[in-house]
XYZ file of C-alpha atoms in Angstrom:
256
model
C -4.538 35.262 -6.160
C -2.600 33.380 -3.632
C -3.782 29.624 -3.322
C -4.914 28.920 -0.233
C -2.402 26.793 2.562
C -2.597 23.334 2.269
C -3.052 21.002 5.916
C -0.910 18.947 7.158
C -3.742 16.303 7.964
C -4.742 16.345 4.081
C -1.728 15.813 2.571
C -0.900 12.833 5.602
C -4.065 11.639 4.458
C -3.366 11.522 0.843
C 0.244 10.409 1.212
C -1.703 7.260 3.208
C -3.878 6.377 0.069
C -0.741 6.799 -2.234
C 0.786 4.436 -0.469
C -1.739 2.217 0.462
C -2.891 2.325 -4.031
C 0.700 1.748 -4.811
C 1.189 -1.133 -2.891
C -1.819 -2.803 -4.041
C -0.475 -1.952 -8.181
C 2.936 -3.243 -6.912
C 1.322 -6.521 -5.725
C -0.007 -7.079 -9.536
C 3.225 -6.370 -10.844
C 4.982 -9.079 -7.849
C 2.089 -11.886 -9.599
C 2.068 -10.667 -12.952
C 6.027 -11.007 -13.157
C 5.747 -14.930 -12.392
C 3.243 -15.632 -15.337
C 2.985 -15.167 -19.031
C 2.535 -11.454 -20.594
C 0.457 -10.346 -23.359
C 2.400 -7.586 -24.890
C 1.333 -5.138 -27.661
C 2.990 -1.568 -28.621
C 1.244 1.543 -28.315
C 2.633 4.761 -30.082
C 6.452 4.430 -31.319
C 8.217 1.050 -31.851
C 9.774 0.040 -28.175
C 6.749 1.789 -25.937
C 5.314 -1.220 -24.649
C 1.997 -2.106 -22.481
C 0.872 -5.513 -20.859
C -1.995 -6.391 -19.607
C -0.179 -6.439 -16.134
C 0.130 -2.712 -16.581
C -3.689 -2.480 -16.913
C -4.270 -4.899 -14.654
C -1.904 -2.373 -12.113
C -3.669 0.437 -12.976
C -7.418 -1.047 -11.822
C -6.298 -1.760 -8.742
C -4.847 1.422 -8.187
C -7.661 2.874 -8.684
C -9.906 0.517 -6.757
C -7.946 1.816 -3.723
C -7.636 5.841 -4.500
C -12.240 5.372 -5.619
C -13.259 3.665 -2.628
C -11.655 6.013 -0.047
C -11.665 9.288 -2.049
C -14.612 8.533 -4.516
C -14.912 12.548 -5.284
C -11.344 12.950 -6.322
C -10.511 12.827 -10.498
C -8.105 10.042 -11.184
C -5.742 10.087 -14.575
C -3.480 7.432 -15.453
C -1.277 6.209 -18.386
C -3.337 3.512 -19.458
C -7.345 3.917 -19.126
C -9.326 7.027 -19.452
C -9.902 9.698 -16.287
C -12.449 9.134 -14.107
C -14.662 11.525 -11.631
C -14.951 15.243 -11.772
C -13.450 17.605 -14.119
C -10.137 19.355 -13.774
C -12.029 22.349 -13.097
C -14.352 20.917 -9.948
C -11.919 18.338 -8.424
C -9.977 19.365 -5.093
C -7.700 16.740 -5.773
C -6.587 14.730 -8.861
C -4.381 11.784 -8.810
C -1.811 10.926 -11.429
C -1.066 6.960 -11.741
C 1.710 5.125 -13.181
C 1.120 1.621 -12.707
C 3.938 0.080 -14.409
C 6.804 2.449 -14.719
C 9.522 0.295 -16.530
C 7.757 -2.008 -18.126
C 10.460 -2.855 -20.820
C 12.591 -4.088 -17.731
C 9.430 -5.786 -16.416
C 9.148 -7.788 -19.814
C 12.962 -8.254 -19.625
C 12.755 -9.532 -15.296
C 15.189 -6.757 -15.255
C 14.041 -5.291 -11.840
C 13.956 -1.499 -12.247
C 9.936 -1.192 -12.688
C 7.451 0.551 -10.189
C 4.107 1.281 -9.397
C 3.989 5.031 -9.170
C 0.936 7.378 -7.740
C 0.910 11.058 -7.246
C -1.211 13.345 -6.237
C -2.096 17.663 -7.225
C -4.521 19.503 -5.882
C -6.592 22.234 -7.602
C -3.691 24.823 -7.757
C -1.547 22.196 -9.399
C 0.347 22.271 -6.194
C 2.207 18.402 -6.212
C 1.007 17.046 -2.328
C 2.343 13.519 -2.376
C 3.911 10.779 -4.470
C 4.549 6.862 -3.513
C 6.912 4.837 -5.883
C 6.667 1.184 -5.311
C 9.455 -1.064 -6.826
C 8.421 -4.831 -5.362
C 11.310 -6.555 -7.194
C 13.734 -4.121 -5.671
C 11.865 -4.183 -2.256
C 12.070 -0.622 -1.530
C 9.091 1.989 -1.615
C 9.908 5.491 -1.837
C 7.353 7.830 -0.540
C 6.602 12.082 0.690
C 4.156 13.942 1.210
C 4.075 18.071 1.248
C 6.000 19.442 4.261
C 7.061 15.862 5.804
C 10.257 14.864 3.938
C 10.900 12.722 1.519
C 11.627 8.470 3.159
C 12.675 4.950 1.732
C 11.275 2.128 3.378
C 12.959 -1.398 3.015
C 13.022 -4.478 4.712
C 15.286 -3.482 6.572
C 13.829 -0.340 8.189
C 13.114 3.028 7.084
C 15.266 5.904 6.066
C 14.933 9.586 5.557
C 16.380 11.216 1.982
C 18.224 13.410 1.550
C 19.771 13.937 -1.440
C 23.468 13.019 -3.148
C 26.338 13.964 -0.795
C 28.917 17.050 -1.516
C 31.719 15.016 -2.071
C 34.934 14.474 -4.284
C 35.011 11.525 -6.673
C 32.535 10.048 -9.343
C 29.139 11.979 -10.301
C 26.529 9.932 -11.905
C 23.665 11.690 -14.305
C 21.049 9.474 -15.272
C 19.435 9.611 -18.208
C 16.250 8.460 -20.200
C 16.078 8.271 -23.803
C 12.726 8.984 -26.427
C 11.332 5.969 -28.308
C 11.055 8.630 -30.885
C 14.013 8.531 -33.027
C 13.827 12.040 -33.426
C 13.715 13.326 -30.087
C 16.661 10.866 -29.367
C 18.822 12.446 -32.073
C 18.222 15.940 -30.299
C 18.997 14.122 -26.750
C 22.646 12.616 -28.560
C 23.143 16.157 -29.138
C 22.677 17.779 -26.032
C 24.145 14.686 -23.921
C 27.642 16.427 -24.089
C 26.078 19.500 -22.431
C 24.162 17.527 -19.878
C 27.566 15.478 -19.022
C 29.545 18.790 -17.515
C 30.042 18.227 -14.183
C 29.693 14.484 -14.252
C 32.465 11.618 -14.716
C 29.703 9.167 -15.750
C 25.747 8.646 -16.643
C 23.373 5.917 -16.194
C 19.888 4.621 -17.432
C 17.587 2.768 -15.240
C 14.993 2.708 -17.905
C 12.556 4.413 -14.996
C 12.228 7.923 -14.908
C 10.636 7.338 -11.734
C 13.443 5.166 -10.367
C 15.696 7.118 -11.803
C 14.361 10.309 -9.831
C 14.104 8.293 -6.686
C 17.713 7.267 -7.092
C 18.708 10.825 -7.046
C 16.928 11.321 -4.186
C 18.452 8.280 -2.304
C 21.897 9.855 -3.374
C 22.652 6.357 -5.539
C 23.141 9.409 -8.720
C 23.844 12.902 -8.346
C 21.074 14.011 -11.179
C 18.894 13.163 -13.638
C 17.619 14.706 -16.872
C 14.947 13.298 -19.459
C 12.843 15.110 -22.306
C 10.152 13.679 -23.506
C 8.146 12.181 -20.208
C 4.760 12.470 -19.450
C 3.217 13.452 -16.290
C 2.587 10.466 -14.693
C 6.518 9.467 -15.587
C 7.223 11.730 -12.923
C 4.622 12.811 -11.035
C 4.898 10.655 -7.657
C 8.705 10.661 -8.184
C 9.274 14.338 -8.293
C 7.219 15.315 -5.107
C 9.834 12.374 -3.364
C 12.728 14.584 -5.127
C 11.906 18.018 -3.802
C 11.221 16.785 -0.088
C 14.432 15.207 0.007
C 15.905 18.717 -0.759
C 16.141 18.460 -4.512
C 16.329 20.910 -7.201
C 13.227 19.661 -9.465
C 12.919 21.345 -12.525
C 9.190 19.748 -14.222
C 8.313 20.132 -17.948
C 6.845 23.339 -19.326
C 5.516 25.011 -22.056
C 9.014 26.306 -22.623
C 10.816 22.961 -22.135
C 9.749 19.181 -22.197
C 12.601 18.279 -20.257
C 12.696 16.894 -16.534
C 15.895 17.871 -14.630
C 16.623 16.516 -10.984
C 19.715 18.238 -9.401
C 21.182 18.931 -6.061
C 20.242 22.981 -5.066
């Protein structure tokens, strides 16, 4: 069965509350980076929460509840909330603190990230806000892919077809396993590139592409809400976005 079109107005309308949710995380992460952190590890040595990353998430939530209270909402750090997978039109996916090894470190790659699926598992909108870089990165379905800094706003569109250095970024695993398959394949990965970087955000890192700062991307490993805002940002700016699958864990980002 074909899944029915999706409206412009909706996915405006959602893009607005992605925006308007990751703005208000974003604003946490602006305070929480000028006090003192409590810090604890959750899952492999190196994966790190704070209690500005929960902190993030409740107000991103506050935002996406009290203007679309019959929507589910999943996130990386507390538990889903409102109807089922099978009932909801619409389910959000939160990061609230994507990067937060940089954001213990004041190194400034770190972003509040929200997207948004509908029942299909069609991806409708994403917002990616990065306060210590000033820049917010937002799409929605159909309405390109933009960058908004102080200085004004932009439309994306990709890496440009041109001679000279190619930059892949990369993410690694905490999981010492999954890193010694990523060593492995980073050879492969490299072909076509003169040099790689690691932002240490997927998100970022996807949103780079998409600015044309890096000419790709590739990361196994990642959860959804790593990339779900980012990657919706990706394919309206033009991008090749290949998501994890039951046949592959790995997230590629790469000019069509």
């Amino acid at each position: 069965m074909t899944a029915a079109p999706v409206s412009a107005e909706l996915t405006a309308e959602l893009l607005d509350v992605a925006l308007a949710a990751a703005q208000r995380g974003a604003d946490v992460l602006a305070a929480g980076a000028r006090g003192a952190l409590q810090i604890t590890t959750k899952g492999e040595d190196g994966n790190l929460v704070t209690d500005v990353d929960v902190a993030a998430e409740r107000a991103v939530r506050a935002v996406i509840e009290a203007r679309r209270p019959d929507d589910e909402v999943t996130g990386e750090e507390l538990p889903s909330t409102g109807p089922d997978r099978r009932r909801a039109a619409v389910r959000w996916s939160i990061d609230p603190l994507d990067g937060t090894t940089n954001f213990t470190r004041a190194i400034p790659y770190y972003a509040t990230c929200v997207g948004v699926a509908d029942a299909d598992g069609r991806w409708l909108a994403g917002a990616v806000v990065a306060p210590a870089l000033a820049k917010t990165y937002f799409a929605h379905r159909g309405g390109g892919a933009w960058l908004a800094e102080p200085n004004g706003v932009r439309r994306l569109t990709g890496p440009a077809v041109e001679p000279g250095a190619r930059l892949l970024g990369m993410g690694y695993s905490y999981s010492a396993d999954v890193r010694a398959q990523q060593f492995a394949a980073a050879a492969g990965h490299m072909a076509g590139y003169t040099d790689a970087r690691i932002l240490g955000s997927a998100a970022l890192a996807i949103c780079a592409v998409a600015e044309g700062a890096l000419d790709g991307f590739v990361e196994p490993d990642l959860a959804e809400h790593d990339w779900a805002a980012a990657a919706v940002i990706a394919e309206e700016a033009g991008l090749q976005v290949n998501r994890p699958s039951p046949d592959s864990t790995e997230l590629q980002v790469y000019r069509r």
